[in-house]
């Protein structure tokens, strides 16, 4: 159980090949995770070919976690397989809608996290790329994703070549609500975020970005309103084009 | 590692109290899971009061997994805490959009799965309730969820009072694609679904529901087009009302 508190995201990997059988075994074990109605509304694309990884790179802004990874897993919300099965069995699927899309997103995210846990427990380093949702069309083009398939999360894998220090978390009280949700008073926010704000790396982020507060690094630099609104449109258009109307 | 292949969802629990400290410790360990930009865009409401659980029950169609659970965890996509922090730090948040909602959904689903894994490894039984997305407004009312908070998944917890048999999974080949996505030929679908279709419980489902195929049990009974379209509208309206425009 010590694993859960000592785990770290790893972005730098050794130049060492992970055996295909290990990858397959991790994925196979991960399929035992729970899914909605046991429908398994996900797929995973296992990319190791450098040419394909190079073509995926721009979609992920060429992050080193991707470019130096041994294996790239693109976990997709997938209704294609299930719909195909229905059609071959005289069943009329009604899954071209937003609720079905969300169901497949939950299934595939649970599956992705199971892969991460198993891979890390076996000594591999992993990193999620949140950029998957920013450029789904480019990823879909490179990976030949058909209708009813939407990339949700990318996981990079490799043998760790760094021992990252703890990047900290909010105190558990900040995220737990007893019985019902208790909204935060200003003093709660101050208390819960004070440790994060006092960290050396946080202070460095603020300084390097020429900001007054850590929160401004998020709102003005890392996750701006303009970018969020742009990527909202991209993602919504893509979801619709893949067959999930709303 | 044997845990991952032997795990089962447990819906029947002993009449035995889980210590509050165990729950807190599981959640605390789970907060070490990765999240987007380490923003931790989730909250978990820990409900043990029978009155509150009784009020939640209709939202989950009074499933026994909920009504006989010792603890009910409602994991929520939460931008409320982060937005409050931004506002108190002279930062202007731009997170009232669909992309931000999806980011928080991924964070909270990864967090939920980490809770499930840790709880199960500690000997507890867990069950996800996918019904959370069907009646988010009722859940929000019972749990006092403010703007920017959307319930994503519910996890019921208790000491197991059953040893469920294996409900099976598709062969791993069905969900893995090498290098890029390879669409399914009819023969692939037949091969991948044959074991599932041949199971005794599958045959029983088909018979009990008066259907010809297992797929029809899904399309005509369990997840119908009408229900999916109805719940799409409910969920989209709710997301918008909680402040995530699209």
PDB file of C-alpha atoms in Angstrom, chain A residues 1 3-9 24 27-40 42-50 52 76 78-82 84-86 88-103 105-107 109-111 113-114 116-122 128 130 133-134 142-146 149 152-153 166-170 172-187 189-194 196-197 213-216 218-220 222-225 227-229 231-232 235-236 239 245-246, chain B residues 1 3-9 24 27-40 42-50 52 76 78-82 84-86 88-103 105-107 109-111 113-114 116-122 128 130 133-134 142-146 149 152-153 166-170 172-187 189-194 196-197 213-216 218-220 222-225 227-229 231-232 235-236 239 245-246:
ATOM      1  CA  UNK A   1       0.000   0.000   0.000  1.00  0.00           C
ATOM      2  CA  UNK A   3       3.007   2.650  -3.387  1.00  0.00           C
ATOM      3  CA  UNK A   4      -0.055   4.909  -3.346  1.00  0.00           C
ATOM      4  CA  UNK A   5       1.554   7.622  -1.238  1.00  0.00           C
ATOM      5  CA  UNK A   6       5.013   7.403  -2.780  1.00  0.00           C
ATOM      6  CA  UNK A   7       3.997   7.354  -6.444  1.00  0.00           C
ATOM      7  CA  UNK A   8       5.138  10.195  -8.729  1.00  0.00           C
ATOM      8  CA  UNK A   9       4.467  11.072 -12.331  1.00  0.00           C
ATOM      9  CA  UNK A  24       0.039  -6.601 -23.089  1.00  0.00           C
ATOM     10  CA  UNK A  27      -3.486  -3.874 -20.368  1.00  0.00           C
ATOM     11  CA  UNK A  28      -4.994  -7.310 -19.902  1.00  0.00           C
ATOM     12  CA  UNK A  29      -5.009  -6.944 -16.109  1.00  0.00           C
ATOM     13  CA  UNK A  30      -6.459  -3.441 -16.436  1.00  0.00           C
ATOM     14  CA  UNK A  31      -9.458  -4.764 -18.352  1.00  0.00           C
ATOM     15  CA  UNK A  32     -10.630  -6.218 -15.025  1.00  0.00           C
ATOM     16  CA  UNK A  33     -11.552  -2.698 -13.916  1.00  0.00           C
ATOM     17  CA  UNK A  34     -15.267  -1.978 -13.530  1.00  0.00           C
ATOM     18  CA  UNK A  35     -17.190  -0.443 -16.448  1.00  0.00           C
ATOM     19  CA  UNK A  36     -20.797   0.565 -17.051  1.00  0.00           C
ATOM     20  CA  UNK A  37     -22.905  -2.576 -17.497  1.00  0.00           C
ATOM     21  CA  UNK A  38     -19.625  -4.399 -18.227  1.00  0.00           C
ATOM     22  CA  UNK A  39     -19.788  -2.883 -21.718  1.00  0.00           C
ATOM     23  CA  UNK A  40     -16.075  -1.945 -21.781  1.00  0.00           C
ATOM     24  CA  UNK A  42     -12.946   1.859 -24.417  1.00  0.00           C
ATOM     25  CA  UNK A  43     -10.024   0.969 -26.637  1.00  0.00           C
ATOM     26  CA  UNK A  44      -6.326   1.559 -26.257  1.00  0.00           C
ATOM     27  CA  UNK A  45      -3.964   2.259 -29.131  1.00  0.00           C
ATOM     28  CA  UNK A  46      -0.433   1.092 -28.317  1.00  0.00           C
ATOM     29  CA  UNK A  47       2.032   3.168 -30.332  1.00  0.00           C
ATOM     30  CA  UNK A  48       5.761   2.338 -30.349  1.00  0.00           C
ATOM     31  CA  UNK A  49       6.724   3.132 -33.961  1.00  0.00           C
ATOM     32  CA  UNK A  50       8.806   6.340 -33.837  1.00  0.00           C
ATOM     33  CA  UNK A  52       3.765   7.354 -35.610  1.00  0.00           C
ATOM     34  CA  UNK A  76     -10.220   6.192 -26.330  1.00  0.00           C
ATOM     35  CA  UNK A  78     -15.133   3.660 -27.934  1.00  0.00           C
ATOM     36  CA  UNK A  79     -18.740   2.935 -28.897  1.00  0.00           C
ATOM     37  CA  UNK A  80     -17.685   1.728 -32.342  1.00  0.00           C
ATOM     38  CA  UNK A  81     -17.051  -1.876 -31.284  1.00  0.00           C
ATOM     39  CA  UNK A  82     -20.264  -2.066 -29.251  1.00  0.00           C
ATOM     40  CA  UNK A  84     -20.898  -2.866 -34.570  1.00  0.00           C
ATOM     41  CA  UNK A  85     -21.787  -5.785 -32.311  1.00  0.00           C
ATOM     42  CA  UNK A  86     -25.375  -4.524 -31.904  1.00  0.00           C
ATOM     43  CA  UNK A  88     -24.543  -7.674 -36.285  1.00  0.00           C
ATOM     44  CA  UNK A  89     -27.033  -9.016 -33.725  1.00  0.00           C
ATOM     45  CA  UNK A  90     -30.298  -7.492 -34.969  1.00  0.00           C
ATOM     46  CA  UNK A  91     -30.170  -4.876 -32.227  1.00  0.00           C
ATOM     47  CA  UNK A  92     -30.728  -1.162 -32.910  1.00  0.00           C
ATOM     48  CA  UNK A  93     -28.220   0.931 -30.978  1.00  0.00           C
ATOM     49  CA  UNK A  94     -29.239   4.384 -29.745  1.00  0.00           C
ATOM     50  CA  UNK A  95     -25.857   5.629 -28.621  1.00  0.00           C
ATOM     51  CA  UNK A  96     -25.280   8.615 -30.905  1.00  0.00           C
ATOM     52  CA  UNK A  97     -25.816  11.077 -28.062  1.00  0.00           C
ATOM     53  CA  UNK A  98     -24.059  12.989 -25.293  1.00  0.00           C
ATOM     54  CA  UNK A  99     -25.029  10.678 -22.442  1.00  0.00           C
ATOM     55  CA  UNK A 100     -23.471   7.707 -24.236  1.00  0.00           C
ATOM     56  CA  UNK A 101     -20.344   9.739 -24.921  1.00  0.00           C
ATOM     57  CA  UNK A 102     -20.021  10.568 -21.212  1.00  0.00           C
ATOM     58  CA  UNK A 103     -20.520   6.917 -20.259  1.00  0.00           C
ATOM     59  CA  UNK A 105     -15.490   8.736 -21.186  1.00  0.00           C
ATOM     60  CA  UNK A 106     -15.959   7.406 -17.650  1.00  0.00           C
ATOM     61  CA  UNK A 107     -15.262   3.807 -18.739  1.00  0.00           C
ATOM     62  CA  UNK A 109     -10.801   7.049 -17.786  1.00  0.00           C
ATOM     63  CA  UNK A 110     -11.278   4.307 -15.181  1.00  0.00           C
ATOM     64  CA  UNK A 111      -9.480   1.916 -17.536  1.00  0.00           C
ATOM     65  CA  UNK A 113      -6.115   4.906 -14.391  1.00  0.00           C
ATOM     66  CA  UNK A 114      -6.043   1.130 -13.889  1.00  0.00           C
ATOM     67  CA  UNK A 116      -1.330   3.654 -14.782  1.00  0.00           C
ATOM     68  CA  UNK A 117      -1.586   1.991 -11.381  1.00  0.00           C
ATOM     69  CA  UNK A 118      -0.580  -1.442 -12.644  1.00  0.00           C
ATOM     70  CA  UNK A 119       2.274  -0.059 -14.771  1.00  0.00           C
ATOM     71  CA  UNK A 120       3.645   1.988 -11.889  1.00  0.00           C
ATOM     72  CA  UNK A 121       3.367  -0.928  -9.478  1.00  0.00           C
ATOM     73  CA  UNK A 122       5.452  -2.925 -11.940  1.00  0.00           C
ATOM     74  CA  UNK A 128      -0.805  11.475 -18.510  1.00  0.00           C
ATOM     75  CA  UNK A 130      -4.025  16.231 -20.863  1.00  0.00           C
ATOM     76  CA  UNK A 133      -8.528  16.807 -25.524  1.00  0.00           C
ATOM     77  CA  UNK A 134      -6.921  19.843 -27.195  1.00  0.00           C
ATOM     78  CA  UNK A 142      -2.908   9.901 -37.175  1.00  0.00           C
ATOM     79  CA  UNK A 143      -4.492   6.923 -35.397  1.00  0.00           C
ATOM     80  CA  UNK A 144      -7.307   6.313 -37.936  1.00  0.00           C
ATOM     81  CA  UNK A 145     -10.023   6.657 -35.308  1.00  0.00           C
ATOM     82  CA  UNK A 146     -13.435   5.859 -36.815  1.00  0.00           C
ATOM     83  CA  UNK A 149     -14.223   6.760 -31.098  1.00  0.00           C
ATOM     84  CA  UNK A 152      -9.668  10.778 -23.993  1.00  0.00           C
ATOM     85  CA  UNK A 153      -6.278  10.407 -22.327  1.00  0.00           C
ATOM     86  CA  UNK A 166       6.981  15.401  -4.254  1.00  0.00           C
ATOM     87  CA  UNK A 167       4.934  18.083  -5.990  1.00  0.00           C
ATOM     88  CA  UNK A 168       2.509  18.282  -3.066  1.00  0.00           C
ATOM     89  CA  UNK A 169      -1.233  18.035  -2.652  1.00  0.00           C
ATOM     90  CA  UNK A 170      -3.930  20.019  -0.886  1.00  0.00           C
ATOM     91  CA  UNK A 172      -7.249  15.989   2.458  1.00  0.00           C
ATOM     92  CA  UNK A 173      -9.745  18.184   4.345  1.00  0.00           C
ATOM     93  CA  UNK A 174      -9.818  20.474   1.314  1.00  0.00           C
ATOM     94  CA  UNK A 175     -11.426  17.823  -0.888  1.00  0.00           C
ATOM     95  CA  UNK A 176     -13.640  15.930   1.592  1.00  0.00           C
ATOM     96  CA  UNK A 177     -17.151  16.993   2.587  1.00  0.00           C
ATOM     97  CA  UNK A 178     -18.937  15.227   5.422  1.00  0.00           C
ATOM     98  CA  UNK A 179     -22.524  14.137   4.668  1.00  0.00           C
ATOM     99  CA  UNK A 180     -23.201  17.032   2.270  1.00  0.00           C
ATOM    100  CA  UNK A 181     -21.124  19.674   0.484  1.00  0.00           C
ATOM    101  CA  UNK A 182     -19.995  22.504   2.748  1.00  0.00           C
ATOM    102  CA  UNK A 183     -19.039  25.514   0.725  1.00  0.00           C
ATOM    103  CA  UNK A 184     -15.698  27.165   1.422  1.00  0.00           C
ATOM    104  CA  UNK A 185     -15.343  30.320   3.499  1.00  0.00           C
ATOM    105  CA  UNK A 186     -12.520  32.645   2.470  1.00  0.00           C
ATOM    106  CA  UNK A 187     -10.539  31.492   5.492  1.00  0.00           C
ATOM    107  CA  UNK A 189      -9.433  28.695   0.960  1.00  0.00           C
ATOM    108  CA  UNK A 190      -6.544  30.584   2.574  1.00  0.00           C
ATOM    109  CA  UNK A 191      -5.808  27.684   4.889  1.00  0.00           C
ATOM    110  CA  UNK A 192      -6.090  24.934   2.256  1.00  0.00           C
ATOM    111  CA  UNK A 193      -3.910  26.675  -0.341  1.00  0.00           C
ATOM    112  CA  UNK A 194      -1.298  28.202   1.990  1.00  0.00           C
ATOM    113  CA  UNK A 196       0.914  25.024  -1.916  1.00  0.00           C
ATOM    114  CA  UNK A 197       1.526  28.762  -2.261  1.00  0.00           C
ATOM    115  CA  UNK A 213       0.064  35.225  -7.227  1.00  0.00           C
ATOM    116  CA  UNK A 214       0.227  31.526  -8.041  1.00  0.00           C
ATOM    117  CA  UNK A 215      -3.413  31.555  -9.109  1.00  0.00           C
ATOM    118  CA  UNK A 216      -2.520  34.117 -11.788  1.00  0.00           C
ATOM    119  CA  UNK A 218      -2.948  29.338 -13.866  1.00  0.00           C
ATOM    120  CA  UNK A 219      -5.452  31.913 -15.130  1.00  0.00           C
ATOM    121  CA  UNK A 220      -3.058  34.089 -17.170  1.00  0.00           C
ATOM    122  CA  UNK A 222      -1.274  27.879 -18.073  1.00  0.00           C
ATOM    123  CA  UNK A 223      -5.062  27.647 -18.516  1.00  0.00           C
ATOM    124  CA  UNK A 224      -6.335  30.914 -19.931  1.00  0.00           C
ATOM    125  CA  UNK A 225      -9.945  31.776 -20.662  1.00  0.00           C
ATOM    126  CA  UNK A 227      -7.524  28.768 -24.614  1.00  0.00           C
ATOM    127  CA  UNK A 228     -10.271  27.030 -22.631  1.00  0.00           C
ATOM    128  CA  UNK A 229     -12.951  28.581 -24.837  1.00  0.00           C
ATOM    129  CA  UNK A 231     -10.542  24.096 -26.940  1.00  0.00           C
ATOM    130  CA  UNK A 232     -14.175  23.835 -25.806  1.00  0.00           C
ATOM    131  CA  UNK A 235     -13.752  19.365 -28.535  1.00  0.00           C
ATOM    132  CA  UNK A 236     -17.491  19.905 -28.963  1.00  0.00           C
ATOM    133  CA  UNK A 239     -17.491  14.955 -30.456  1.00  0.00           C
ATOM    134  CA  UNK A 245     -24.879  14.544 -31.065  1.00  0.00           C
ATOM    135  CA  UNK A 246     -25.953  16.962 -28.327  1.00  0.00           C
TER     136      UNK A 246
ATOM    137  CA  UNK B   1      -0.529  -7.818  -8.217  1.00  0.00           C
ATOM    138  CA  UNK B   3      -5.532  -8.295  -6.738  1.00  0.00           C
ATOM    139  CA  UNK B   4      -6.026  -6.751 -10.180  1.00  0.00           C
ATOM    140  CA  UNK B   5      -7.170  -9.945 -11.857  1.00  0.00           C
ATOM    141  CA  UNK B   6      -9.171 -11.299  -8.918  1.00  0.00           C
ATOM    142  CA  UNK B   7     -11.093  -8.119  -8.033  1.00  0.00           C
ATOM    143  CA  UNK B   8     -14.884  -8.098  -8.274  1.00  0.00           C
ATOM    144  CA  UNK B   9     -17.513  -5.431  -7.822  1.00  0.00           C
ATOM    145  CA  UNK B  24     -10.287   9.242   5.592  1.00  0.00           C
ATOM    146  CA  UNK B  27      -9.282   9.222   0.466  1.00  0.00           C
ATOM    147  CA  UNK B  28      -6.064  10.817   1.638  1.00  0.00           C
ATOM    148  CA  UNK B  29      -3.949   8.210  -0.156  1.00  0.00           C
ATOM    149  CA  UNK B  30      -6.113   8.575  -3.279  1.00  0.00           C
ATOM    150  CA  UNK B  31      -5.346  12.298  -3.481  1.00  0.00           C
ATOM    151  CA  UNK B  32      -1.845  11.255  -4.587  1.00  0.00           C
ATOM    152  CA  UNK B  33      -3.303  10.283  -7.970  1.00  0.00           C
ATOM    153  CA  UNK B  34      -2.283  12.453 -10.933  1.00  0.00           C
ATOM    154  CA  UNK B  35      -4.516  15.356 -11.969  1.00  0.00           C
ATOM    155  CA  UNK B  36      -4.358  18.051 -14.640  1.00  0.00           C
ATOM    156  CA  UNK B  37      -1.711  20.605 -13.674  1.00  0.00           C
ATOM    157  CA  UNK B  38      -2.006  19.241 -10.106  1.00  0.00           C
ATOM    158  CA  UNK B  39      -5.202  21.315  -9.824  1.00  0.00           C
ATOM    159  CA  UNK B  40      -7.166  18.512  -8.095  1.00  0.00           C
ATOM    160  CA  UNK B  42     -12.564  17.137  -7.613  1.00  0.00           C
ATOM    161  CA  UNK B  43     -14.333  16.796  -4.289  1.00  0.00           C
ATOM    162  CA  UNK B  44     -15.787  13.798  -2.541  1.00  0.00           C
ATOM    163  CA  UNK B  45     -18.885  13.896  -0.360  1.00  0.00           C
ATOM    164  CA  UNK B  46     -18.780  11.155   2.289  1.00  0.00           C
ATOM    165  CA  UNK B  47     -22.334  10.266   3.254  1.00  0.00           C
ATOM    166  CA  UNK B  48     -23.044   7.874   6.149  1.00  0.00           C
ATOM    167  CA  UNK B  49     -26.188   9.403   7.677  1.00  0.00           C
ATOM    168  CA  UNK B  50     -29.082   7.065   6.793  1.00  0.00           C
ATOM    169  CA  UNK B  52     -29.171  11.530   3.685  1.00  0.00           C
ATOM    170  CA  UNK B  76     -17.740  15.420  -8.022  1.00  0.00           C
ATOM    171  CA  UNK B  78     -15.258  20.573  -8.745  1.00  0.00           C
ATOM    172  CA  UNK B  79     -14.102  23.934 -10.118  1.00  0.00           C
ATOM    173  CA  UNK B  80     -15.779  25.785  -7.260  1.00  0.00           C
ATOM    174  CA  UNK B  81     -12.799  25.542  -4.889  1.00  0.00           C
ATOM    175  CA  UNK B  82     -10.292  26.470  -7.590  1.00  0.00           C
ATOM    176  CA  UNK B  84     -12.826  30.684  -5.295  1.00  0.00           C
ATOM    177  CA  UNK B  85      -9.063  30.528  -4.820  1.00  0.00           C
ATOM    178  CA  UNK B  86      -8.460  32.447  -8.055  1.00  0.00           C
ATOM    179  CA  UNK B  88      -9.260  35.578  -3.661  1.00  0.00           C
ATOM    180  CA  UNK B  89      -5.865  35.932  -5.361  1.00  0.00           C
ATOM    181  CA  UNK B  90      -6.604  38.680  -7.894  1.00  0.00           C
ATOM    182  CA  UNK B  91      -6.756  36.114 -10.693  1.00  0.00           C
ATOM    183  CA  UNK B  92      -9.606  36.053 -13.226  1.00  0.00           C
ATOM    184  CA  UNK B  93     -10.731  32.465 -13.841  1.00  0.00           C
ATOM    185  CA  UNK B  94     -12.048  31.523 -17.288  1.00  0.00           C
ATOM    186  CA  UNK B  95     -13.386  28.086 -16.463  1.00  0.00           C
ATOM    187  CA  UNK B  96     -17.099  28.447 -17.167  1.00  0.00           C
ATOM    188  CA  UNK B  97     -16.862  26.309 -20.313  1.00  0.00           C
ATOM    189  CA  UNK B  98     -17.093  22.765 -21.618  1.00  0.00           C
ATOM    190  CA  UNK B  99     -13.354  22.116 -21.842  1.00  0.00           C
ATOM    191  CA  UNK B 100     -12.930  22.950 -18.162  1.00  0.00           C
ATOM    192  CA  UNK B 101     -15.859  20.707 -17.284  1.00  0.00           C
ATOM    193  CA  UNK B 102     -14.245  17.807 -19.142  1.00  0.00           C
ATOM    194  CA  UNK B 103     -10.899  18.422 -17.405  1.00  0.00           C
ATOM    195  CA  UNK B 105     -14.504  15.066 -15.107  1.00  0.00           C
ATOM    196  CA  UNK B 106     -11.201  13.357 -15.955  1.00  0.00           C
ATOM    197  CA  UNK B 107      -9.591  14.487 -12.677  1.00  0.00           C
ATOM    198  CA  UNK B 109     -12.812   9.927 -12.443  1.00  0.00           C
ATOM    199  CA  UNK B 110      -9.099   9.193 -11.975  1.00  0.00           C
ATOM    200  CA  UNK B 111      -9.514  10.102  -8.300  1.00  0.00           C
ATOM    201  CA  UNK B 113     -10.797   4.900  -9.460  1.00  0.00           C
ATOM    202  CA  UNK B 114      -7.874   5.449  -7.103  1.00  0.00           C
ATOM    203  CA  UNK B 116     -11.834   2.113  -5.494  1.00  0.00           C
ATOM    204  CA  UNK B 117      -8.458   0.423  -5.920  1.00  0.00           C
ATOM    205  CA  UNK B 118      -7.185   1.422  -2.486  1.00  0.00           C
ATOM    206  CA  UNK B 119     -10.460   0.505  -0.757  1.00  0.00           C
ATOM    207  CA  UNK B 120     -10.582  -2.903  -2.449  1.00  0.00           C
ATOM    208  CA  UNK B 121      -6.926  -3.589  -1.655  1.00  0.00           C
ATOM    209  CA  UNK B 122      -7.783  -2.909   1.989  1.00  0.00           C
ATOM    210  CA  UNK B 128     -19.822   2.298  -8.873  1.00  0.00           C
ATOM    211  CA  UNK B 130     -23.498   4.952 -13.080  1.00  0.00           C
ATOM    212  CA  UNK B 133     -25.264  11.071 -14.391  1.00  0.00           C
ATOM    213  CA  UNK B 134     -28.986  10.297 -14.738  1.00  0.00           C
ATOM    214  CA  UNK B 142     -29.629  16.629  -1.541  1.00  0.00           C
ATOM    215  CA  UNK B 143     -25.892  17.299  -1.257  1.00  0.00           C
ATOM    216  CA  UNK B 144     -26.079  21.115  -1.577  1.00  0.00           C
ATOM    217  CA  UNK B 145     -23.729  21.179  -4.563  1.00  0.00           C
ATOM    218  CA  UNK B 146     -22.922  24.779  -5.550  1.00  0.00           C
ATOM    219  CA  UNK B 149     -19.722  21.282  -8.969  1.00  0.00           C
ATOM    220  CA  UNK B 152     -19.695  12.342 -11.706  1.00  0.00           C
ATOM    221  CA  UNK B 153     -19.577   8.946 -10.023  1.00  0.00           C
ATOM    222  CA  UNK B 166     -16.372 -13.674 -12.441  1.00  0.00           C
ATOM    223  CA  UNK B 167     -18.633 -11.734 -14.809  1.00  0.00           C
ATOM    224  CA  UNK B 168     -16.102 -12.039 -17.649  1.00  0.00           C
ATOM    225  CA  UNK B 169     -14.394  -9.619 -19.976  1.00  0.00           C
ATOM    226  CA  UNK B 170     -13.757  -9.415 -23.689  1.00  0.00           C
ATOM    227  CA  UNK B 172      -7.693  -8.308 -24.423  1.00  0.00           C
ATOM    228  CA  UNK B 173      -7.187  -8.366 -28.221  1.00  0.00           C
ATOM    229  CA  UNK B 174     -10.659  -6.857 -28.567  1.00  0.00           C
ATOM    230  CA  UNK B 175      -9.614  -3.599 -26.893  1.00  0.00           C
ATOM    231  CA  UNK B 176      -5.985  -3.240 -28.025  1.00  0.00           C
ATOM    232  CA  UNK B 177      -4.896  -1.702 -31.325  1.00  0.00           C
ATOM    233  CA  UNK B 178      -1.263  -1.894 -32.408  1.00  0.00           C
ATOM    234  CA  UNK B 179       0.260   1.382 -33.605  1.00  0.00           C
ATOM    235  CA  UNK B 180      -3.026   2.757 -34.990  1.00  0.00           C
ATOM    236  CA  UNK B 181      -6.710   1.828 -34.736  1.00  0.00           C
ATOM    237  CA  UNK B 182      -7.685  -1.171 -36.834  1.00  0.00           C
ATOM    238  CA  UNK B 183     -11.391  -1.239 -37.431  1.00  0.00           C
ATOM    239  CA  UNK B 184     -13.267  -4.464 -36.759  1.00  0.00           C
ATOM    240  CA  UNK B 185     -14.285  -6.876 -39.467  1.00  0.00           C
ATOM    241  CA  UNK B 186     -17.532  -8.749 -38.843  1.00  0.00           C
ATOM    242  CA  UNK B 187     -15.518 -11.871 -38.079  1.00  0.00           C
ATOM    243  CA  UNK B 189     -16.765  -8.928 -33.672  1.00  0.00           C
ATOM    244  CA  UNK B 190     -18.089 -12.508 -33.803  1.00  0.00           C
ATOM    245  CA  UNK B 191     -14.865 -13.847 -32.333  1.00  0.00           C
ATOM    246  CA  UNK B 192     -14.487 -11.209 -29.615  1.00  0.00           C
ATOM    247  CA  UNK B 193     -18.080 -11.432 -28.367  1.00  0.00           C
ATOM    248  CA  UNK B 194     -18.590 -15.200 -28.688  1.00  0.00           C
ATOM    249  CA  UNK B 196     -19.575 -13.363 -23.605  1.00  0.00           C
ATOM    250  CA  UNK B 197     -22.600 -14.487 -25.572  1.00  0.00           C
ATOM    251  CA  UNK B 213     -29.742 -11.748 -28.773  1.00  0.00           C
ATOM    252  CA  UNK B 214     -27.714 -10.406 -25.871  1.00  0.00           C
ATOM    253  CA  UNK B 215     -27.141  -7.146 -27.740  1.00  0.00           C
ATOM    254  CA  UNK B 216     -30.925  -6.613 -27.801  1.00  0.00           C
ATOM    255  CA  UNK B 218     -28.709  -3.742 -24.034  1.00  0.00           C
ATOM    256  CA  UNK B 219     -30.450  -1.785 -26.796  1.00  0.00           C
ATOM    257  CA  UNK B 220     -34.075  -2.633 -25.926  1.00  0.00           C
ATOM    258  CA  UNK B 222     -30.898  -1.751 -20.300  1.00  0.00           C
ATOM    259  CA  UNK B 223     -29.707   1.268 -22.320  1.00  0.00           C
ATOM    260  CA  UNK B 224     -32.439   2.275 -24.723  1.00  0.00           C
ATOM    261  CA  UNK B 225     -32.264   5.092 -27.250  1.00  0.00           C
ATOM    262  CA  UNK B 227     -33.451   6.783 -22.122  1.00  0.00           C
ATOM    263  CA  UNK B 228     -30.044   7.820 -23.485  1.00  0.00           C
ATOM    264  CA  UNK B 229     -31.579  10.782 -25.288  1.00  0.00           C
ATOM    265  CA  UNK B 231     -30.583  11.617 -19.942  1.00  0.00           C
ATOM    266  CA  UNK B 232     -28.431  13.465 -22.485  1.00  0.00           C
ATOM    267  CA  UNK B 235     -27.137  16.107 -18.120  1.00  0.00           C
ATOM    268  CA  UNK B 236     -26.499  18.878 -20.643  1.00  0.00           C
ATOM    269  CA  UNK B 239     -23.949  21.101 -16.724  1.00  0.00           C
ATOM    270  CA  UNK B 245     -21.508  26.785 -20.817  1.00  0.00           C
ATOM    271  CA  UNK B 246     -21.135  25.101 -24.194  1.00  0.00           C
TER     272      UNK B 246
END
